[in-house]
Amino acid sequence: MSTAVALGIPAAPAAVLAPRRQTRQLRVGSVGVGSDHPISVQSMTTTKTHDVNATLQQIAELTAAGCDIVRVACPRQEDADALATIARKSQIPVIADIHFQPRYIFAAIDAGCAAVRVNPGNIKEFDGRVGEVAKAAAAAGIPIRIGVNAGSLDKRMLEKYGKATPEALVESALWEASLFEEHGFGDIKISVKHNDPVIMVEAYRQLAAACDYPLHLGVTEAGPAFQGTIKSAVAFGALLSEGIGDTIRVSLSAPPAEEIKVGSQILQSLNLRPRKLEIVSCPSCGRAQVDVYTLADQVTAGLEGMEVPLRVAVMGCVVNGPGEAREADLGVASGNGKGQIFVKGEVIKTVPEHLIVETLIEEALRLAEQMGTGEGTGGPVVEVG
Ligand code: SF4
């Protein structure tokens, strides 16, 4: 006898920890930024921007990894000259990242970039140029990110506060925003980055309370992949769980596509983006009857890139194994050289240990196909039994 089991995306929106902080809305090219829009994930290219082919190649890789918005550096005239081609050929909106030279702001706007990031702390005589920048950005219909960074804080703030405190970061950002507002320009988003998550979180909390600008979250210079991932997850998690944050960039000393993976996973973990593949695997212990690490690694590798929300449980023994495996879309509870394979709470078969991985992958692909076609009512259905 077969049993119809509903699978897939829940009908109701997944629970989140807090409602989004209400902000004004912006458009960065095709991507909406603000509380009416999903939280976007950004990264920044590491190529020389003037190497157009290499930069476009990296943007294509980032796009494939799920990047929503990409930023490119513009330190020299030859980089500014490359912006028009990059902006035109990129599949995702391109933001020009401008430090030091105000003239590149205008070049980026003329080149058709979807937004410009300015660092008020190091652009020469920036306050005096805000009117011109506001006028050019308004004419082009693009927003400006005021990107304050602890490492390049406006020296007036450094003199006033002694160091890059949360108050100093926030005051610098809001001061620049007020200059734009004086010129009638309000399409602004703000970042106040610091490498210390505690200072960063406090700065964003203060900023969130003081304005309605969309906020770009970032822990600057977060470090190599492991440390940077932890710092970003902790800091973004604190803020996002309070509803703060509209676009995020994880900064890692690692290939930029890694930043996208981490950023996407942070959002998925908090139900701020639909979950895709989720492996629920136990840490193993003295009761384990299979090599859980290898099993989990092999299943993860075999299912990499899966685009449907599938929860796969890989459990080492019968203590929590059947319970977790039952709760997942698909799972295995191992013991005595065998694995019980569960699909949506039902044991569909028992296989010898050496067939666990291939059976799980086979079943996952079968479920994914059914979920992808959305068979049945209220979500995809799998026939079990
Ligand atoms: S499921 Fe079994 S092996 Fe895994 S941690 Fe729990 S008790 Fe240990």
Tab-separated table of C-alpha atoms and ligand atoms in Angstrom:
chain	number	residue	atom	x	y	z
A	1	MET	CA	0.000	0.000	0.000
A	2	SER	CA	1.309	3.420	-0.770
A	3	THR	CA	0.922	6.554	1.332
A	4	ALA	CA	0.830	10.094	-0.074
A	5	VAL	CA	3.111	12.350	1.925
A	6	ALA	CA	3.255	16.140	1.426
A	7	LEU	CA	6.727	17.486	0.868
A	8	GLY	CA	8.381	20.762	0.294
A	9	ILE	CA	7.904	24.438	0.947
A	10	PRO	CA	5.643	25.127	3.917
A	11	ALA	CA	2.443	26.968	3.084
A	12	ALA	CA	2.932	29.588	5.806
A	13	PRO	CA	6.009	31.850	5.835
A	14	ALA	CA	8.743	30.465	8.045
A	15	ALA	CA	8.991	32.025	11.496
A	16	VAL	CA	11.516	34.832	11.953
A	17	LEU	CA	12.893	36.237	15.185
A	18	ALA	CA	11.749	39.818	14.657
A	19	PRO	CA	9.951	41.923	12.075
A	20	ARG	CA	12.205	43.934	9.803
A	21	ARG	CA	13.002	47.465	10.897
A	22	GLN	CA	11.007	49.755	8.628
A	23	THR	CA	13.190	51.727	6.241
A	24	ARG	CA	12.895	53.891	3.188
A	25	GLN	CA	13.193	51.893	-0.017
A	26	LEU	CA	15.937	52.102	-2.627
A	27	ARG	CA	16.705	50.463	-5.911
A	28	VAL	CA	20.185	49.286	-6.726
A	29	GLY	CA	19.573	48.470	-10.366
A	30	SER	CA	17.207	45.509	-10.442
A	31	VAL	CA	17.562	44.834	-6.708
A	32	GLY	CA	15.316	46.552	-4.182
A	33	VAL	CA	17.005	47.439	-0.898
A	34	GLY	CA	14.992	48.227	2.208
A	35	SER	CA	12.393	46.651	4.464
A	36	ASP	CA	9.957	45.913	1.612
A	37	HIS	CA	12.547	43.718	-0.069
A	38	PRO	CA	14.387	40.514	0.782
A	39	ILE	CA	17.782	41.020	2.373
A	40	SER	CA	20.357	40.917	-0.410
A	41	VAL	CA	23.827	39.406	-0.319
A	42	GLN	CA	26.771	41.298	-1.744
A	43	SER	CA	30.406	40.698	-2.419
A	44	MET	CA	33.288	42.548	-3.982
A	45	THR	CA	35.526	41.481	-6.822
A	46	THR	CA	39.213	40.884	-6.127
A	47	THR	CA	40.377	41.325	-9.717
A	48	LYS	CA	41.937	44.487	-11.082
A	49	THR	CA	38.838	46.291	-12.259
A	50	HIS	CA	40.579	47.482	-15.419
A	51	ASP	CA	41.026	43.822	-16.373
A	52	VAL	CA	37.506	43.748	-17.735
A	53	ASN	CA	37.460	40.085	-18.750
A	54	ALA	CA	38.792	38.840	-15.425
A	55	THR	CA	36.373	41.069	-13.537
A	56	LEU	CA	33.383	39.964	-15.590
A	57	GLN	CA	34.454	36.348	-15.163
A	58	GLN	CA	34.532	36.760	-11.402
A	59	ILE	CA	31.182	38.543	-11.439
A	60	ALA	CA	29.756	35.598	-13.396
A	61	GLU	CA	31.097	33.208	-10.734
A	62	LEU	CA	29.593	35.351	-7.992
A	63	THR	CA	26.277	35.481	-9.834
A	64	ALA	CA	26.283	31.691	-10.115
A	65	ALA	CA	27.003	31.468	-6.376
A	66	GLY	CA	23.891	33.563	-5.630
A	67	CYS	CA	25.352	37.053	-5.297
A	68	ASP	CA	22.685	39.753	-5.643
A	69	ILE	CA	24.856	42.855	-5.957
A	70	VAL	CA	28.563	43.174	-6.699
A	71	ARG	CA	30.982	45.942	-5.828
A	72	VAL	CA	34.134	46.772	-7.727
A	73	ALA	CA	37.076	48.895	-6.618
A	74	CYS	CA	38.031	51.944	-8.593
A	75	PRO	CA	41.456	53.126	-7.462
A	76	ARG	CA	42.743	54.445	-10.824
A	77	GLN	CA	41.586	56.131	-13.994
A	78	GLU	CA	41.947	52.913	-15.985
A	79	ASP	CA	39.508	51.269	-13.548
A	80	ALA	CA	37.053	54.114	-13.948
A	81	ASP	CA	37.381	53.689	-17.723
A	82	ALA	CA	36.405	50.021	-17.425
A	83	LEU	CA	33.244	50.630	-15.403
A	84	ALA	CA	30.892	51.272	-18.319
A	85	THR	CA	31.615	47.908	-19.953
A	86	ILE	CA	31.453	46.052	-16.644
A	87	ALA	CA	28.179	47.690	-15.627
A	88	ARG	CA	26.668	46.937	-19.028
A	89	LYS	CA	27.758	43.316	-19.236
A	90	SER	CA	27.264	42.240	-15.629
A	91	GLN	CA	24.102	40.236	-14.935
A	92	ILE	CA	23.801	41.726	-11.463
A	93	PRO	CA	23.921	45.373	-10.386
A	94	VAL	CA	27.423	46.827	-10.079
A	95	ILE	CA	28.365	49.309	-7.373
A	96	ALA	CA	31.537	51.348	-7.747
A	97	ASP	CA	33.539	51.598	-4.545
A	98	ILE	CA	35.202	54.984	-4.325
A	99	HIS	CA	37.929	56.111	-1.964
A	100	PHE	CA	40.191	59.173	-2.106
A	101	GLN	CA	39.280	60.640	-5.515
A	102	PRO	CA	35.940	62.429	-5.888
A	103	ARG	CA	36.275	62.484	-9.671
A	104	TYR	CA	35.752	58.730	-9.822
A	105	ILE	CA	32.337	59.157	-8.218
A	106	PHE	CA	31.231	61.126	-11.249
A	107	ALA	CA	32.929	58.689	-13.608
A	108	ALA	CA	31.067	55.789	-11.981
A	109	ILE	CA	27.736	57.584	-12.233
A	110	ASP	CA	28.392	58.414	-15.900
A	111	ALA	CA	29.418	54.803	-16.514
A	112	GLY	CA	25.976	53.537	-15.536
A	113	CYS	CA	26.854	51.915	-12.220
A	114	ALA	CA	23.784	50.958	-10.184
A	115	ALA	CA	25.074	52.792	-7.095
A	116	VAL	CA	28.213	54.333	-5.705
A	117	ARG	CA	29.796	53.691	-2.355
A	118	VAL	CA	31.633	56.658	-0.939
A	119	ASN	CA	33.881	56.703	2.080
A	120	PRO	CA	33.479	60.109	3.658
A	121	GLY	CA	36.535	59.503	5.822
A	122	ASN	CA	39.040	59.506	3.012
A	123	ILE	CA	37.564	61.264	-0.010
A	124	LYS	CA	39.305	64.579	-0.453
A	125	GLU	CA	37.210	67.508	0.735
A	126	PHE	CA	34.150	65.357	0.452
A	127	ASP	CA	31.815	67.660	2.359
A	128	GLY	CA	32.363	70.388	-0.219
A	129	ARG	CA	31.531	68.022	-3.089
A	130	VAL	CA	28.347	66.515	-1.668
A	131	GLY	CA	26.087	68.926	-3.588
A	132	GLU	CA	27.589	67.923	-6.935
A	133	VAL	CA	27.486	64.222	-6.052
A	134	ALA	CA	23.846	64.485	-4.950
A	135	LYS	CA	22.929	66.249	-8.172
A	136	ALA	CA	24.687	63.719	-10.392
A	137	ALA	CA	23.273	60.699	-8.512
A	138	ALA	CA	19.756	62.168	-8.557
A	139	ALA	CA	20.000	62.826	-12.292
A	140	ALA	CA	21.107	59.209	-12.852
A	141	GLY	CA	18.467	57.881	-10.431
A	142	ILE	CA	20.931	55.896	-8.371
A	143	PRO	CA	21.489	55.621	-4.616
A	144	ILE	CA	24.647	56.371	-2.671
A	145	ARG	CA	26.043	54.228	0.097
A	146	ILE	CA	27.767	56.179	2.804
A	147	GLY	CA	30.307	53.608	3.878
A	148	VAL	CA	32.001	54.555	7.114
A	149	ASN	CA	34.833	52.290	8.136
A	150	ALA	CA	36.728	52.146	11.442
A	151	GLY	CA	40.048	52.006	9.617
A	152	SER	CA	39.452	55.201	7.685
A	153	LEU	CA	37.295	57.227	10.022
A	154	ASP	CA	36.929	60.948	9.390
A	155	LYS	CA	39.735	62.581	11.352
A	156	ARG	CA	37.334	65.064	12.948
A	157	MET	CA	35.571	62.123	14.579
A	158	LEU	CA	38.863	60.600	15.615
A	159	GLU	CA	39.810	63.872	17.284
A	160	LYS	CA	36.440	64.116	19.007
A	161	TYR	CA	36.130	60.493	20.178
A	162	GLY	CA	39.766	59.378	20.325
A	163	LYS	CA	39.026	56.188	18.377
A	164	ALA	CA	36.411	54.497	16.239
A	165	THR	CA	33.686	54.120	18.851
A	166	PRO	CA	30.117	53.230	17.875
A	167	GLU	CA	29.163	56.860	18.479
A	168	ALA	CA	31.979	58.100	16.230
A	169	LEU	CA	31.017	55.775	13.382
A	170	VAL	CA	27.352	56.725	13.630
A	171	GLU	CA	27.997	60.454	13.897
A	172	SER	CA	30.247	60.387	10.858
A	173	ALA	CA	27.646	58.549	8.767
A	174	LEU	CA	24.711	60.671	9.862
A	175	TRP	CA	26.658	63.878	9.360
A	176	GLU	CA	27.347	62.966	5.742
A	177	ALA	CA	23.759	61.858	5.242
A	178	SER	CA	22.572	65.229	6.554
A	179	LEU	CA	24.709	66.994	3.960
A	180	PHE	CA	23.083	64.947	1.204
A	181	GLU	CA	19.657	65.687	2.654
A	182	GLU	CA	20.445	69.405	2.623
A	183	HIS	CA	20.814	69.014	-1.118
A	184	GLY	CA	17.481	67.222	-1.335
A	185	PHE	CA	19.017	63.780	-1.814
A	186	GLY	CA	17.757	60.932	0.351
A	187	ASP	CA	18.454	57.756	-1.644
A	188	ILE	CA	21.045	56.715	0.870
A	189	LYS	CA	22.045	53.506	2.560
A	190	ILE	CA	24.616	53.372	5.272
A	191	SER	CA	27.260	51.063	6.628
A	192	VAL	CA	29.310	51.567	9.794
A	193	LYS	CA	31.838	48.764	9.735
A	194	HIS	CA	34.256	47.758	12.427
A	195	ASN	CA	36.386	44.657	12.777
A	196	ASP	CA	35.142	44.080	16.315
A	197	PRO	CA	31.667	42.539	16.234
A	198	VAL	CA	30.761	44.054	19.614
A	199	ILE	CA	31.476	47.607	18.460
A	200	MET	CA	29.924	46.916	15.084
A	201	VAL	CA	26.675	45.598	16.568
A	202	GLU	CA	26.390	48.549	18.925
A	203	ALA	CA	27.068	51.024	16.088
A	204	TYR	CA	24.346	49.512	13.896
A	205	ARG	CA	21.885	49.438	16.795
A	206	GLN	CA	22.464	53.143	17.393
A	207	LEU	CA	22.216	53.893	13.704
A	208	ALA	CA	19.018	51.868	13.330
A	209	ALA	CA	17.424	53.829	16.159
A	210	ALA	CA	18.478	57.179	14.716
A	211	CYS	CA	17.364	56.982	11.077
A	212	ASP	CA	15.270	55.119	8.516
A	213	TYR	CA	18.014	54.570	5.958
A	214	PRO	CA	18.469	50.993	4.780
A	215	LEU	CA	21.558	49.480	6.383
A	216	HIS	CA	24.339	47.531	4.736
A	217	LEU	CA	25.811	45.180	7.346
A	218	GLY	CA	29.462	44.292	7.423
A	219	VAL	CA	32.202	43.311	9.834
A	220	THR	CA	35.192	44.835	8.147
A	221	GLU	CA	38.439	42.891	7.811
A	222	ALA	CA	36.743	39.954	9.514
A	223	GLY	CA	39.721	37.739	8.781
A	224	PRO	CA	40.404	34.360	7.178
A	225	ALA	CA	37.474	32.123	6.297
A	226	PHE	CA	36.964	30.411	9.652
A	227	GLN	CA	37.295	33.450	11.906
A	228	GLY	CA	35.554	35.747	9.461
A	229	THR	CA	32.616	33.391	9.125
A	230	ILE	CA	32.168	33.198	12.879
A	231	LYS	CA	32.526	36.928	13.410
A	232	SER	CA	30.095	37.734	10.626
A	233	ALA	CA	27.570	35.111	11.685
A	234	VAL	CA	27.654	36.327	15.274
A	235	ALA	CA	27.411	40.028	14.432
A	236	PHE	CA	24.881	39.711	11.613
A	237	GLY	CA	22.921	37.203	13.652
A	238	ALA	CA	22.613	39.635	16.555
A	239	LEU	CA	21.403	42.430	14.294
A	240	LEU	CA	19.243	40.426	11.920
A	241	SER	CA	17.519	38.768	14.856
A	242	GLU	CA	16.442	42.285	15.891
A	243	GLY	CA	15.204	43.065	12.380
A	244	ILE	CA	18.214	45.265	11.563
A	245	GLY	CA	19.935	44.927	8.188
A	246	ASP	CA	18.803	45.211	4.570
A	247	THR	CA	21.816	44.039	2.618
A	248	ILE	CA	24.864	42.148	3.862
A	249	ARG	CA	28.453	41.626	2.893
A	250	VAL	CA	30.586	39.011	4.594
A	251	SER	CA	34.258	40.073	4.316
A	252	LEU	CA	36.629	37.131	4.197
A	253	SER	CA	40.265	36.720	3.259
A	254	ALA	CA	39.039	34.042	0.871
A	255	PRO	CA	37.611	33.876	-2.666
A	256	PRO	CA	34.548	36.124	-2.882
A	257	ALA	CA	32.189	33.274	-3.826
A	258	GLU	CA	32.849	31.949	-0.290
A	259	GLU	CA	31.456	35.205	1.079
A	260	ILE	CA	28.242	34.594	-0.820
A	261	LYS	CA	27.917	31.066	0.528
A	262	VAL	CA	28.381	32.290	4.090
A	263	GLY	CA	26.039	35.253	3.666
A	264	SER	CA	23.333	33.083	2.111
A	265	GLN	CA	23.678	30.514	4.855
A	266	ILE	CA	23.370	33.157	7.576
A	267	LEU	CA	20.131	34.402	6.031
A	268	GLN	CA	18.806	30.877	5.535
A	269	SER	CA	19.606	29.964	9.140
A	270	LEU	CA	17.417	32.824	10.350
A	271	ASN	CA	14.610	32.062	7.861
A	272	LEU	CA	15.339	35.361	6.150
A	273	ARG	CA	15.813	33.514	2.889
A	274	PRO	CA	14.192	30.220	1.909
A	275	ARG	CA	16.247	27.301	3.104
A	276	LYS	CA	17.729	25.049	0.496
A	277	LEU	CA	19.662	21.931	1.301
A	278	GLU	CA	20.102	21.482	5.024
A	279	ILE	CA	22.123	18.617	6.429
A	280	VAL	CA	21.174	17.674	9.971
A	281	SER	CA	24.037	15.504	11.141
A	282	CYS	CA	24.970	14.453	14.624
A	283	PRO	CA	28.403	15.228	16.096
A	284	SER	CA	28.975	11.507	16.681
A	285	CYS	CA	29.933	10.085	20.062
A	286	GLY	CA	30.934	6.854	21.700
A	287	ARG	CA	27.634	5.298	20.660
A	288	ALA	CA	28.140	5.908	16.924
A	289	GLN	CA	27.947	2.769	14.848
A	290	VAL	CA	29.064	4.376	11.576
A	291	ASP	CA	31.638	6.999	10.556
A	292	VAL	CA	29.274	9.966	10.775
A	293	TYR	CA	31.831	12.552	9.594
A	294	THR	CA	32.571	10.727	6.383
A	295	LEU	CA	28.916	9.955	5.806
A	296	ALA	CA	27.884	13.599	6.327
A	297	ASP	CA	30.724	14.869	4.124
A	298	GLN	CA	29.877	12.462	1.332
A	299	VAL	CA	26.176	13.257	1.428
A	300	THR	CA	26.917	17.004	1.509
A	301	ALA	CA	29.297	16.714	-1.442
A	302	GLY	CA	26.867	14.554	-3.382
A	303	LEU	CA	24.027	17.042	-2.937
A	304	GLU	CA	25.977	20.275	-3.356
A	305	GLY	CA	24.153	22.912	-5.353
A	306	MET	CA	20.713	21.436	-4.695
A	307	GLU	CA	18.218	24.255	-5.116
A	308	VAL	CA	15.182	22.813	-3.325
A	309	PRO	CA	14.493	23.076	0.410
A	310	LEU	CA	15.482	19.595	1.479
A	311	ARG	CA	16.364	18.612	5.023
A	312	VAL	CA	18.543	15.526	5.169
A	313	ALA	CA	19.371	13.889	8.505
A	314	VAL	CA	22.534	11.832	8.871
A	315	MET	CA	22.595	10.226	12.303
A	316	GLY	CA	25.094	7.894	13.863
A	317	CYS	CA	22.980	5.578	15.978
A	318	VAL	CA	19.517	4.738	17.207
A	319	VAL	CA	19.459	7.167	20.180
A	320	ASN	CA	18.359	10.301	18.275
A	321	GLY	CA	18.681	8.825	14.814
A	322	PRO	CA	15.133	7.667	14.118
A	323	GLY	CA	13.655	10.810	15.725
A	324	GLU	CA	15.726	13.247	13.643
A	325	ALA	CA	15.488	11.134	10.520
A	326	ARG	CA	11.715	11.083	10.888
A	327	GLU	CA	11.542	14.889	11.215
A	328	ALA	CA	13.593	15.472	8.082
A	329	ASP	CA	12.491	15.117	4.460
A	330	LEU	CA	15.011	12.356	4.161
A	331	GLY	CA	17.266	10.694	6.659
A	332	VAL	CA	19.279	7.761	7.797
A	333	ALA	CA	19.553	6.204	11.229
A	334	SER	CA	22.509	3.874	11.333
A	335	GLY	CA	23.308	0.823	13.394
A	336	ASN	CA	24.676	-2.701	13.181
A	337	GLY	CA	26.271	-2.131	9.788
A	338	LYS	CA	22.974	-0.996	8.275
A	339	GLY	CA	21.091	2.225	7.638
A	340	GLN	CA	17.363	2.715	7.919
A	341	ILE	CA	16.382	5.188	5.214
A	342	PHE	CA	13.499	7.504	6.089
A	343	VAL	CA	11.447	9.583	3.684
A	344	LYS	CA	9.104	12.032	5.366
A	345	GLY	CA	8.905	10.087	8.553
A	346	GLU	CA	8.519	6.629	7.084
A	347	VAL	CA	11.172	3.934	6.806
A	348	ILE	CA	11.272	3.142	3.111
A	349	LYS	CA	14.127	0.662	3.195
A	350	THR	CA	17.090	-0.646	5.135
A	351	VAL	CA	20.397	-0.815	3.283
A	352	PRO	CA	23.880	-2.074	4.155
A	353	GLU	CA	26.278	0.612	5.364
A	354	HIS	CA	28.225	0.817	2.096
A	355	LEU	CA	25.017	1.750	0.245
A	356	ILE	CA	23.837	4.483	2.634
A	357	VAL	CA	25.387	7.413	0.766
A	358	GLU	CA	24.293	6.371	-2.679
A	359	THR	CA	20.788	5.547	-1.474
A	360	LEU	CA	20.421	8.916	0.248
A	361	ILE	CA	21.645	10.757	-2.840
A	362	GLU	CA	19.332	8.769	-5.099
A	363	GLU	CA	16.345	9.451	-2.867
A	364	ALA	CA	17.263	13.121	-2.500
A	365	LEU	CA	17.418	13.577	-6.258
A	366	ARG	CA	14.105	11.812	-6.649
A	367	LEU	CA	12.492	14.052	-4.027
A	368	ALA	CA	14.092	17.155	-5.508
A	369	GLU	CA	12.665	16.331	-8.893
A	370	GLN	CA	9.204	15.913	-7.440
A	371	MET	CA	9.552	19.116	-5.429
A	372	GLY	CA	10.794	20.942	-8.500
A	373	THR	CA	7.731	19.932	-10.487
A	374	GLY	CA	5.434	20.717	-7.542
A	375	GLU	CA	3.260	17.665	-8.004
A	376	GLY	CA	0.103	17.460	-5.914
A	377	THR	CA	-1.681	20.063	-3.847
A	378	GLY	CA	-0.144	22.181	-1.121
A	379	GLY	CA	3.355	21.269	-2.265
A	380	PRO	CA	5.068	18.332	-3.831
A	381	VAL	CA	4.105	14.830	-2.833
A	382	VAL	CA	6.064	11.633	-2.721
A	383	GLU	CA	4.576	8.189	-2.791
A	384	VAL	CA	6.067	6.129	-0.012
A	385	GLY	CA	5.897	2.421	0.465
B	1	SF4	S1	22.874	10.197	17.219
B	1	SF4	FE1	23.921	8.559	18.324
B	1	SF4	S2	26.046	8.694	17.588
B	1	SF4	FE2	25.098	10.606	17.014
B	1	SF4	S3	25.634	11.928	18.754
B	1	SF4	FE3	23.582	11.099	19.157
B	1	SF4	S4	23.992	9.323	20.452
B	1	SF4	FE4	25.950	9.856	19.487
